[in-house]
């Protein structure tokens, strides 16, 4: 055994079933994340801050910002060292008002309170929370989004694909359609939205991502990669009470994926499938590409002001009108979304949020991290029914649109996971496969 294996109690096995995923299992993606991905991400943050130093100094407060930026870079280096050497989690300093919840959670971990020994979900979430805590405790850099450039590129790099998507949507909306046709197109929009989740900067370790080509034209060929498809159940849910009842989207990534979220929301309100669609975004920079309020507003402004692509400008203008009328809305940020807690604990930890969500007719959970929180990073046998894996979390009917980027999944038919593993041992971490799962209430 290597020094690393001995020192940090690394076990050269796959993560066991019926137990939390942890970084200590060497054959799991959690170990690879702790050992390789997260240190690279922190290094890239340091490099980007160093590269943008003069611009940051100019924008955020002159020489005071210069000194605080230098100190922040040093603190990020310390955080990276703590991660690589499996140090115990340190309490958060006074910050956004969520530090009491966080520090109470950390105290309750007992001996499993380090990067490789803790549940992977806790460890990775803690790293991103600690990263932002560094900037919160400065005078000048509290509002600095150190992932902003990458998120902006994730949108602008995908303009051609976005125009192609809007052409298809406008062609559909340009004719009178039957309920069956609207339902079929809605199901395709769910699939389009699913595959938009491939554009995840935290999985690409911050490398630029883009969507090429005409995404609608690829949907049929990608159906074979959807290992659980409950789009029909979602359609029946959203239409069962006519146009009453709002839809809540719990967002994941900025860029092209957020664009597909907006397309889905626009379609829902234009076809009167719901009176309102609400967006739930993150309070702080999170997992590189997650949507913040600033990201959503920037996206709307960027689309509406696009001089070179009229379809994008028209779409952005229409979205702004939806937000102005209340047909679309952004919920006030809730720190539960950037807490370490699994969703089955929401009713106790964030009862007001749980109550708000329970008033919707459908919750749409986007992406891999939300999926991991739905399952609590608990390695259920892969044929465990989805609703059972939720462990009682069902404030209302909900669905999840997730490309598979972690060795965690449920709700599959007997033998399917094993068959996929025989074809490709890494199928659960490539983002090549997806699930659209539904639990009704």
CSV table of C-alpha atoms in Angstrom, one decimal:
chain,number,residue,atom,x,y,z
A,1,UNK,CA,0.0,0.0,0.0
A,2,UNK,CA,1.1,3.6,-0.7
A,3,UNK,CA,1.6,6.1,2.0
A,4,UNK,CA,-1.5,7.9,0.9
A,5,UNK,CA,-3.6,4.7,1.2
A,6,UNK,CA,-2.2,4.0,4.7
A,7,UNK,CA,-2.3,7.5,6.0
A,8,UNK,CA,-5.8,8.4,5.0
A,9,UNK,CA,-7.4,5.0,5.3
A,10,UNK,CA,-8.0,4.7,1.5
A,11,UNK,CA,-9.7,1.4,0.6
A,12,UNK,CA,-9.0,0.0,-2.8
A,13,UNK,CA,-12.6,-1.2,-3.4
A,14,UNK,CA,-15.8,0.1,-5.0
A,15,UNK,CA,-18.1,1.9,-2.7
A,16,UNK,CA,-20.4,-0.6,-1.0
A,17,UNK,CA,-24.1,-0.6,-1.5
A,18,UNK,CA,-26.4,0.6,1.3
A,19,UNK,CA,-23.9,3.0,2.6
A,20,UNK,CA,-22.9,6.7,1.9
A,21,UNK,CA,-20.5,7.3,-1.0
A,22,UNK,CA,-17.1,8.4,0.4
A,23,UNK,CA,-13.8,9.6,-1.0
A,24,UNK,CA,-12.0,6.8,0.8
A,25,UNK,CA,-13.1,4.2,-1.7
A,26,UNK,CA,-10.4,4.3,-4.3
A,27,UNK,CA,-12.5,2.7,-7.1
A,28,UNK,CA,-15.3,5.3,-6.7
A,29,UNK,CA,-15.7,8.6,-8.4
A,30,UNK,CA,-15.7,10.3,-5.0
A,31,UNK,CA,-12.1,9.4,-4.5
A,32,UNK,CA,-11.2,10.7,-8.0
A,33,UNK,CA,-13.0,13.9,-7.2
A,34,UNK,CA,-11.1,14.5,-4.0
A,35,UNK,CA,-7.8,13.3,-5.3
A,36,UNK,CA,-7.8,14.9,-8.8
A,37,UNK,CA,-10.8,17.1,-9.8
A,38,UNK,CA,-11.1,19.4,-6.8
A,39,UNK,CA,-7.4,20.3,-6.4
A,40,UNK,CA,-7.4,21.1,-10.1
A,41,UNK,CA,-10.4,23.4,-9.7
A,42,UNK,CA,-8.8,25.2,-6.8
A,43,UNK,CA,-5.6,25.7,-8.8
A,44,UNK,CA,-7.6,27.1,-11.7
A,45,UNK,CA,-9.3,29.6,-9.4
A,46,UNK,CA,-5.9,30.7,-8.2
A,47,UNK,CA,-4.6,31.0,-11.7
A,48,UNK,CA,-7.6,33.0,-12.9
A,49,UNK,CA,-7.5,35.4,-9.9
A,50,UNK,CA,-3.8,36.0,-10.6
A,51,UNK,CA,-4.4,36.6,-14.3
A,52,UNK,CA,-7.3,39.0,-13.6
A,53,UNK,CA,-5.6,40.7,-10.6
A,54,UNK,CA,-5.4,44.2,-12.1
A,55,UNK,CA,-9.0,44.2,-13.4
A,56,UNK,CA,-10.2,42.9,-10.0
A,57,UNK,CA,-8.2,45.6,-8.2
A,58,UNK,CA,-9.7,48.3,-10.5
A,59,UNK,CA,-13.3,47.0,-10.0
A,60,UNK,CA,-13.3,46.2,-6.3
A,61,UNK,CA,-11.5,48.8,-4.4
A,62,UNK,CA,-7.9,49.7,-5.3
A,63,UNK,CA,-5.0,48.8,-3.1
A,64,UNK,CA,-7.2,47.4,-0.3
A,65,UNK,CA,-8.5,44.9,-2.9
A,66,UNK,CA,-5.0,44.1,-4.0
A,67,UNK,CA,-3.9,43.1,-0.5
A,68,UNK,CA,-7.1,41.2,0.2
A,69,UNK,CA,-6.8,39.4,-3.2
A,70,UNK,CA,-3.3,38.3,-2.2
A,71,UNK,CA,-4.5,37.1,1.1
A,72,UNK,CA,-7.4,35.2,-0.5
A,73,UNK,CA,-5.1,33.4,-2.9
A,74,UNK,CA,-3.0,32.3,0.0
A,75,UNK,CA,-6.1,31.0,1.8
A,76,UNK,CA,-7.2,29.1,-1.3
A,77,UNK,CA,-3.7,27.5,-1.3
A,78,UNK,CA,-4.2,26.5,2.3
A,79,UNK,CA,-7.7,25.0,1.5
A,80,UNK,CA,-6.1,23.0,-1.3
A,81,UNK,CA,-3.5,21.7,1.1
A,82,UNK,CA,-6.1,20.7,3.6
A,83,UNK,CA,-8.1,18.9,0.9
A,84,UNK,CA,-5.0,17.0,-0.4
A,85,UNK,CA,-3.9,15.9,3.1
A,86,UNK,CA,-7.4,15.0,4.4
A,87,UNK,CA,-7.5,17.5,7.2
A,88,UNK,CA,-10.5,17.8,9.5
A,89,UNK,CA,-13.2,20.3,8.4
A,90,UNK,CA,-12.7,23.8,9.9
A,91,UNK,CA,-15.7,25.8,11.0
A,92,UNK,CA,-16.9,28.6,8.8
A,93,UNK,CA,-16.1,32.2,9.9
A,94,UNK,CA,-18.9,34.8,10.3
A,95,UNK,CA,-20.4,35.1,6.9
A,96,UNK,CA,-23.8,35.1,5.2
A,97,UNK,CA,-25.9,34.0,8.2
A,98,UNK,CA,-25.7,30.3,7.3
A,99,UNK,CA,-22.6,29.7,9.3
A,100,UNK,CA,-24.5,28.6,12.4
A,101,UNK,CA,-26.3,25.9,10.4
A,102,UNK,CA,-23.1,24.8,8.7
A,103,UNK,CA,-21.0,24.7,11.9
A,104,UNK,CA,-23.7,22.8,13.8
A,105,UNK,CA,-23.7,20.3,10.9
A,106,UNK,CA,-19.9,20.0,11.0
A,107,UNK,CA,-19.9,19.4,14.8
A,108,UNK,CA,-22.4,16.6,14.3
A,109,UNK,CA,-20.2,14.6,11.9
A,110,UNK,CA,-18.1,13.0,14.7
A,111,UNK,CA,-15.0,11.3,13.5
A,112,UNK,CA,-16.0,11.2,9.9
A,113,UNK,CA,-15.2,14.9,9.5
A,114,UNK,CA,-12.5,15.1,6.9
A,115,UNK,CA,-12.4,15.2,3.1
A,116,UNK,CA,-11.8,11.4,2.5
A,117,UNK,CA,-13.6,10.1,5.6
A,118,UNK,CA,-16.9,12.1,5.2
A,119,UNK,CA,-19.7,11.4,2.9
A,120,UNK,CA,-18.6,12.6,-0.6
A,121,UNK,CA,-21.6,15.0,-0.8
A,122,UNK,CA,-20.6,16.7,2.5
A,123,UNK,CA,-16.9,17.0,1.6
A,124,UNK,CA,-17.4,18.4,-1.9
A,125,UNK,CA,-20.1,20.8,-0.8
A,126,UNK,CA,-18.0,21.9,2.1
A,127,UNK,CA,-15.1,22.8,-0.2
A,128,UNK,CA,-17.2,25.1,-2.3
A,129,UNK,CA,-18.7,26.7,0.8
A,130,UNK,CA,-15.3,27.2,2.4
A,131,UNK,CA,-14.0,28.7,-0.9
A,132,UNK,CA,-16.7,31.4,-0.9
A,133,UNK,CA,-16.2,32.0,2.9
A,134,UNK,CA,-12.7,33.2,2.1
A,135,UNK,CA,-14.1,36.1,0.1
A,136,UNK,CA,-17.0,36.8,2.4
A,137,UNK,CA,-14.5,37.7,5.1
A,138,UNK,CA,-12.9,40.5,3.1
A,139,UNK,CA,-14.0,44.1,2.9
A,140,UNK,CA,-13.8,44.6,-0.8
A,141,UNK,CA,-14.2,41.1,-2.5
A,142,UNK,CA,-17.4,39.9,-1.0
A,143,UNK,CA,-19.3,40.1,-4.3
A,144,UNK,CA,-16.5,38.7,-6.5
A,145,UNK,CA,-17.7,35.7,-8.6
A,146,UNK,CA,-14.5,33.8,-9.3
A,147,UNK,CA,-16.3,31.5,-11.8
A,148,UNK,CA,-18.0,34.3,-13.8
A,149,UNK,CA,-15.9,34.2,-16.9
A,150,UNK,CA,-16.4,30.5,-17.4
A,151,UNK,CA,-20.1,30.8,-17.0
A,152,UNK,CA,-20.3,33.6,-19.5
A,153,UNK,CA,-18.4,31.6,-22.1
A,154,UNK,CA,-20.7,28.6,-21.5
A,155,UNK,CA,-23.5,30.8,-22.9
A,156,UNK,CA,-21.7,32.7,-25.7
A,157,UNK,CA,-19.9,29.6,-27.0
A,158,UNK,CA,-23.3,28.0,-27.7
A,159,UNK,CA,-25.1,30.8,-29.6
A,160,UNK,CA,-25.4,28.7,-32.9
A,161,UNK,CA,-27.1,25.8,-31.1
A,162,UNK,CA,-29.4,28.2,-29.2
A,163,UNK,CA,-30.5,29.8,-32.5
A,164,UNK,CA,-31.2,26.3,-33.9
A,165,UNK,CA,-33.3,25.4,-30.8
A,166,UNK,CA,-35.3,28.6,-31.1
A,167,UNK,CA,-36.0,28.0,-34.8
A,168,UNK,CA,-37.5,24.6,-33.9
A,169,UNK,CA,-39.6,26.1,-31.1
A,170,UNK,CA,-40.9,29.0,-33.2
A,171,UNK,CA,-41.7,26.6,-36.1
A,172,UNK,CA,-43.8,24.5,-33.7
A,173,UNK,CA,-45.5,27.6,-32.1
A,174,UNK,CA,-46.2,29.1,-35.5
A,175,UNK,CA,-49.1,26.6,-36.2
A,176,UNK,CA,-52.2,25.6,-34.3
A,177,UNK,CA,-51.4,22.4,-32.4
A,178,UNK,CA,-53.5,19.6,-30.9
A,179,UNK,CA,-53.0,18.6,-27.2
A,180,UNK,CA,-51.2,15.5,-28.4
A,181,UNK,CA,-48.8,17.5,-30.4
A,182,UNK,CA,-48.1,19.9,-27.6
A,183,UNK,CA,-47.5,17.0,-25.3
A,184,UNK,CA,-45.1,15.4,-27.7
A,185,UNK,CA,-43.2,18.6,-28.1
A,186,UNK,CA,-43.1,19.2,-24.3
A,187,UNK,CA,-41.6,15.7,-23.9
A,188,UNK,CA,-38.9,16.6,-26.4
A,189,UNK,CA,-38.2,19.9,-24.5
A,190,UNK,CA,-37.7,17.8,-21.4
A,191,UNK,CA,-35.1,15.7,-23.3
A,192,UNK,CA,-33.5,18.8,-24.7
A,193,UNK,CA,-33.2,20.1,-21.2
A,194,UNK,CA,-31.8,16.8,-19.9
A,195,UNK,CA,-29.0,16.9,-22.5
A,196,UNK,CA,-28.3,20.5,-21.7
A,197,UNK,CA,-27.1,19.2,-18.4
A,198,UNK,CA,-24.1,17.8,-20.1
A,199,UNK,CA,-22.6,21.3,-20.1
A,200,UNK,CA,-21.3,21.1,-16.6
A,201,UNK,CA,-18.1,23.0,-15.8
A,202,UNK,CA,-17.5,21.2,-12.5
A,203,UNK,CA,-17.2,17.9,-14.4
A,204,UNK,CA,-15.0,19.4,-17.1
A,205,UNK,CA,-12.8,20.8,-14.2
A,206,UNK,CA,-13.5,24.3,-15.4
A,207,UNK,CA,-12.6,23.7,-19.1
A,208,UNK,CA,-14.7,25.6,-21.6
A,209,UNK,CA,-17.9,23.7,-22.6
A,210,UNK,CA,-20.2,24.4,-25.5
A,211,UNK,CA,-23.2,23.0,-27.3
A,212,UNK,CA,-22.7,22.5,-31.0
A,213,UNK,CA,-25.0,21.7,-33.9
A,214,UNK,CA,-28.8,21.5,-33.8
A,215,UNK,CA,-29.7,19.8,-30.5
A,216,UNK,CA,-33.3,19.0,-31.6
A,217,UNK,CA,-32.0,16.9,-34.5
A,218,UNK,CA,-30.0,14.7,-32.1
A,219,UNK,CA,-32.8,13.8,-29.7
A,220,UNK,CA,-34.0,10.6,-31.4
A,221,UNK,CA,-30.5,9.2,-31.6
A,222,UNK,CA,-30.0,10.0,-27.9
A,223,UNK,CA,-33.1,8.2,-26.7
A,224,UNK,CA,-31.1,5.0,-26.4
A,225,UNK,CA,-28.9,6.8,-23.8
A,226,UNK,CA,-31.9,7.7,-21.5
A,227,UNK,CA,-31.9,4.7,-19.1
A,228,UNK,CA,-35.1,5.8,-17.4
A,229,UNK,CA,-37.6,7.9,-19.3
A,230,UNK,CA,-40.7,9.1,-17.5
A,231,UNK,CA,-41.5,12.1,-19.7
A,232,UNK,CA,-45.1,10.8,-20.2
A,233,UNK,CA,-45.7,10.8,-16.4
A,234,UNK,CA,-44.4,14.4,-16.2
A,235,UNK,CA,-46.7,15.5,-19.0
A,236,UNK,CA,-49.7,13.8,-17.3
A,237,UNK,CA,-48.8,15.5,-14.0
A,238,UNK,CA,-48.5,19.0,-15.5
A,239,UNK,CA,-51.8,18.7,-17.4
A,240,UNK,CA,-53.9,16.8,-14.8
A,241,UNK,CA,-55.4,20.0,-13.3
A,242,UNK,CA,-55.4,22.1,-16.4
A,243,UNK,CA,-53.4,25.4,-16.1
A,244,UNK,CA,-53.6,25.7,-12.3
A,245,UNK,CA,-50.6,25.1,-10.1
A,246,UNK,CA,-47.2,26.6,-10.5
A,247,UNK,CA,-44.0,24.8,-11.6
A,248,UNK,CA,-40.8,25.2,-9.6
A,249,UNK,CA,-37.4,24.6,-11.3
A,250,UNK,CA,-34.5,24.0,-9.0
A,251,UNK,CA,-31.7,25.1,-11.3
A,252,UNK,CA,-28.3,23.7,-11.9
A,253,UNK,CA,-25.9,25.1,-14.5
A,254,UNK,CA,-25.6,28.5,-16.2
A,255,UNK,CA,-24.9,28.9,-19.9
A,256,UNK,CA,-26.6,26.7,-22.4
A,257,UNK,CA,-28.4,24.6,-19.7
A,258,UNK,CA,-30.0,27.7,-18.2
A,259,UNK,CA,-31.1,28.6,-21.7
A,260,UNK,CA,-32.9,25.3,-22.0
A,261,UNK,CA,-34.5,25.9,-18.6
A,262,UNK,CA,-35.8,29.2,-20.0
A,263,UNK,CA,-37.0,27.5,-23.1
A,264,UNK,CA,-39.0,25.0,-21.1
A,265,UNK,CA,-40.4,27.7,-18.8
A,266,UNK,CA,-41.4,29.9,-21.8
A,267,UNK,CA,-43.2,26.9,-23.4
A,268,UNK,CA,-45.1,26.1,-20.2
A,269,UNK,CA,-46.5,29.6,-19.8
A,270,UNK,CA,-47.1,30.2,-23.5
A,271,UNK,CA,-49.2,27.1,-23.8
A,272,UNK,CA,-50.9,27.8,-20.4
A,273,UNK,CA,-49.7,24.6,-18.8
A,274,UNK,CA,-49.1,26.6,-15.6
A,275,UNK,CA,-49.8,30.2,-14.6
A,276,UNK,CA,-46.2,30.6,-13.3
A,277,UNK,CA,-42.8,29.0,-13.4
A,278,UNK,CA,-40.3,29.9,-10.6
A,279,UNK,CA,-36.5,29.6,-10.7
A,280,UNK,CA,-34.6,28.5,-7.6
A,281,UNK,CA,-30.9,29.6,-7.9
A,282,UNK,CA,-27.9,29.6,-5.7
A,283,UNK,CA,-27.0,32.4,-3.3
A,284,UNK,CA,-23.2,32.1,-3.9
A,285,UNK,CA,-20.8,30.9,-6.7
A,286,UNK,CA,-21.3,27.2,-6.5
A,287,UNK,CA,-19.8,24.1,-8.3
A,288,UNK,CA,-18.3,26.4,-10.9
A,289,UNK,CA,-21.3,26.7,-13.2
A,290,UNK,CA,-24.4,26.9,-11.0
A,291,UNK,CA,-26.8,29.7,-11.6
A,292,UNK,CA,-26.8,32.7,-9.2
A,293,UNK,CA,-29.3,35.7,-9.4
A,294,UNK,CA,-26.6,37.7,-11.1
A,295,UNK,CA,-26.1,34.9,-13.7
A,296,UNK,CA,-29.9,34.8,-14.5
A,297,UNK,CA,-30.1,38.5,-14.9
A,298,UNK,CA,-27.0,38.6,-17.1
A,299,UNK,CA,-28.4,35.9,-19.3
A,300,UNK,CA,-31.6,37.8,-19.8
A,301,UNK,CA,-29.8,41.0,-20.6
A,302,UNK,CA,-27.3,39.3,-22.9
A,303,UNK,CA,-30.0,37.5,-24.9
A,304,UNK,CA,-32.2,40.6,-25.2
A,305,UNK,CA,-29.4,42.9,-26.3
A,306,UNK,CA,-28.0,40.5,-28.9
A,307,UNK,CA,-27.6,42.6,-32.1
A,308,UNK,CA,-26.3,39.8,-34.3
A,309,UNK,CA,-28.9,37.1,-33.6
A,310,UNK,CA,-32.5,38.4,-33.9
A,311,UNK,CA,-34.0,35.2,-32.6
A,312,UNK,CA,-32.0,35.4,-29.4
A,313,UNK,CA,-32.9,39.1,-28.9
A,314,UNK,CA,-36.6,38.3,-29.4
A,315,UNK,CA,-36.4,35.4,-27.0
A,316,UNK,CA,-34.7,37.5,-24.4
A,317,UNK,CA,-37.2,40.4,-24.7
A,318,UNK,CA,-40.1,37.9,-24.4
A,319,UNK,CA,-38.5,36.4,-21.2
A,320,UNK,CA,-38.1,39.8,-19.7
A,321,UNK,CA,-41.8,40.5,-20.4
A,322,UNK,CA,-42.6,37.2,-18.7
A,323,UNK,CA,-40.6,38.2,-15.6
A,324,UNK,CA,-42.2,41.6,-15.6
A,325,UNK,CA,-45.7,40.1,-15.7
A,326,UNK,CA,-45.0,37.5,-13.0
A,327,UNK,CA,-45.4,34.6,-15.4
A,328,UNK,CA,-41.8,33.8,-14.6
A,329,UNK,CA,-40.2,34.5,-11.3
A,330,UNK,CA,-36.9,34.1,-9.4
A,331,UNK,CA,-37.4,33.0,-5.9
A,332,UNK,CA,-35.5,34.8,-3.1
A,333,UNK,CA,-32.3,32.9,-2.6
A,334,UNK,CA,-32.4,30.2,0.1
A,335,UNK,CA,-29.2,29.0,1.7
A,336,UNK,CA,-30.6,25.5,2.0
A,337,UNK,CA,-29.6,25.0,-1.6
A,338,UNK,CA,-25.9,25.6,-0.7
A,339,UNK,CA,-26.1,23.7,2.6
A,340,UNK,CA,-24.7,20.2,3.0
A,341,UNK,CA,-28.1,18.7,3.8
A,342,UNK,CA,-29.8,16.0,1.8
A,343,UNK,CA,-33.3,16.9,0.6
A,344,UNK,CA,-35.0,14.4,2.9
A,345,UNK,CA,-33.9,16.6,5.8
A,346,UNK,CA,-35.5,19.8,4.3
A,347,UNK,CA,-38.7,19.6,6.2
A,348,UNK,CA,-36.8,19.8,9.5
A,349,UNK,CA,-33.9,22.1,8.4
A,350,UNK,CA,-35.8,24.5,6.1
A,351,UNK,CA,-39.5,24.1,6.9
A,352,UNK,CA,-40.5,27.4,5.2
A,353,UNK,CA,-38.9,26.3,1.9
A,354,UNK,CA,-40.5,22.8,2.2
A,355,UNK,CA,-43.9,24.4,2.6
A,356,UNK,CA,-43.4,26.8,-0.3
A,357,UNK,CA,-42.4,23.9,-2.6
A,358,UNK,CA,-45.4,21.8,-1.4
A,359,UNK,CA,-47.7,24.4,-2.9
A,360,UNK,CA,-46.4,23.7,-6.5
A,361,UNK,CA,-47.9,21.1,-8.8
A,362,UNK,CA,-44.5,20.0,-10.0
A,363,UNK,CA,-40.8,20.4,-8.9
A,364,UNK,CA,-38.2,20.0,-11.6
A,365,UNK,CA,-34.8,19.2,-10.1
A,366,UNK,CA,-32.0,19.8,-12.5
A,367,UNK,CA,-28.6,18.1,-12.7
A,368,UNK,CA,-26.3,15.8,-10.9
A,369,UNK,CA,-25.8,17.6,-7.6
A,370,UNK,CA,-29.5,17.9,-7.1
A,371,UNK,CA,-29.9,14.2,-7.9
A,372,UNK,CA,-27.2,13.4,-5.4
A,373,UNK,CA,-29.0,15.4,-2.8
A,374,UNK,CA,-32.3,13.7,-3.6
A,375,UNK,CA,-30.6,10.4,-2.9
A,376,UNK,CA,-28.3,11.8,-0.2
A,377,UNK,CA,-25.2,10.3,-1.8
A,378,UNK,CA,-26.5,7.0,-0.4
A,379,UNK,CA,-25.4,4.1,-2.6
A,380,UNK,CA,-28.8,2.4,-3.0
A,381,UNK,CA,-28.9,-0.8,-5.1
A,382,UNK,CA,-29.5,0.4,-8.6
A,383,UNK,CA,-33.0,-1.2,-8.9
A,384,UNK,CA,-34.3,0.6,-5.8
A,385,UNK,CA,-37.5,2.5,-6.8
A,386,UNK,CA,-36.9,6.2,-7.1
A,387,UNK,CA,-39.6,7.2,-4.7
A,388,UNK,CA,-38.2,4.8,-2.1
A,389,UNK,CA,-34.7,6.4,-2.5
A,390,UNK,CA,-36.2,9.8,-1.7
A,391,UNK,CA,-36.7,8.7,1.9
A,392,UNK,CA,-39.9,10.5,2.4
A,393,UNK,CA,-39.0,13.7,0.5
A,394,UNK,CA,-42.1,14.4,-1.5
A,395,UNK,CA,-43.5,17.8,-0.8
A,396,UNK,CA,-45.4,17.5,-4.1
A,397,UNK,CA,-44.9,15.7,-7.4
A,398,UNK,CA,-41.4,16.0,-8.6
A,399,UNK,CA,-39.1,15.0,-11.4
A,400,UNK,CA,-35.4,15.0,-12.0
A,401,UNK,CA,-33.5,15.7,-15.3
A,402,UNK,CA,-30.0,14.4,-14.9
A,403,UNK,CA,-27.1,13.3,-17.0
A,404,UNK,CA,-25.3,10.7,-15.0
A,405,UNK,CA,-21.9,12.0,-13.7
A,406,UNK,CA,-21.6,10.2,-10.5
A,407,UNK,CA,-21.6,6.5,-9.5
A,408,UNK,CA,-25.0,6.8,-8.0
A,409,UNK,CA,-28.4,5.9,-9.5
A,410,UNK,CA,-31.7,4.2,-8.7
A,411,UNK,CA,-34.9,3.2,-10.3
A,412,UNK,CA,-33.4,1.0,-13.0
A,413,UNK,CA,-34.9,-2.3,-14.2
A,414,UNK,CA,-33.2,-5.4,-12.8
A,415,UNK,CA,-29.9,-6.1,-14.6
A,416,UNK,CA,-29.7,-2.9,-16.6
A,417,UNK,CA,-26.8,-1.3,-14.6
A,418,UNK,CA,-24.9,-4.5,-14.9
A,419,UNK,CA,-25.4,-4.7,-18.6
A,420,UNK,CA,-24.3,-1.1,-19.1
A,421,UNK,CA,-21.2,-1.8,-17.0
A,422,UNK,CA,-20.3,-4.7,-19.2
A,423,UNK,CA,-20.4,-2.4,-22.2
A,424,UNK,CA,-18.6,0.5,-20.5
A,425,UNK,CA,-17.2,0.3,-17.0
A,426,UNK,CA,-17.3,4.1,-16.7
A,427,UNK,CA,-20.8,4.7,-18.0
A,428,UNK,CA,-21.9,6.3,-14.7
A,429,UNK,CA,-19.4,9.2,-14.8
A,430,UNK,CA,-19.1,10.3,-18.4
A,431,UNK,CA,-22.4,12.3,-18.8
A,432,UNK,CA,-23.2,10.1,-21.8
A,433,UNK,CA,-26.3,8.6,-20.2
A,434,UNK,CA,-29.3,10.3,-18.6
A,435,UNK,CA,-32.4,9.8,-16.5
A,436,UNK,CA,-35.7,11.5,-16.5
A,437,UNK,CA,-37.4,10.2,-13.3
A,438,UNK,CA,-40.7,11.1,-11.7
A,439,UNK,CA,-42.4,10.6,-8.3
A,440,UNK,CA,-46.1,11.6,-8.1
A,441,UNK,CA,-48.0,12.7,-5.0
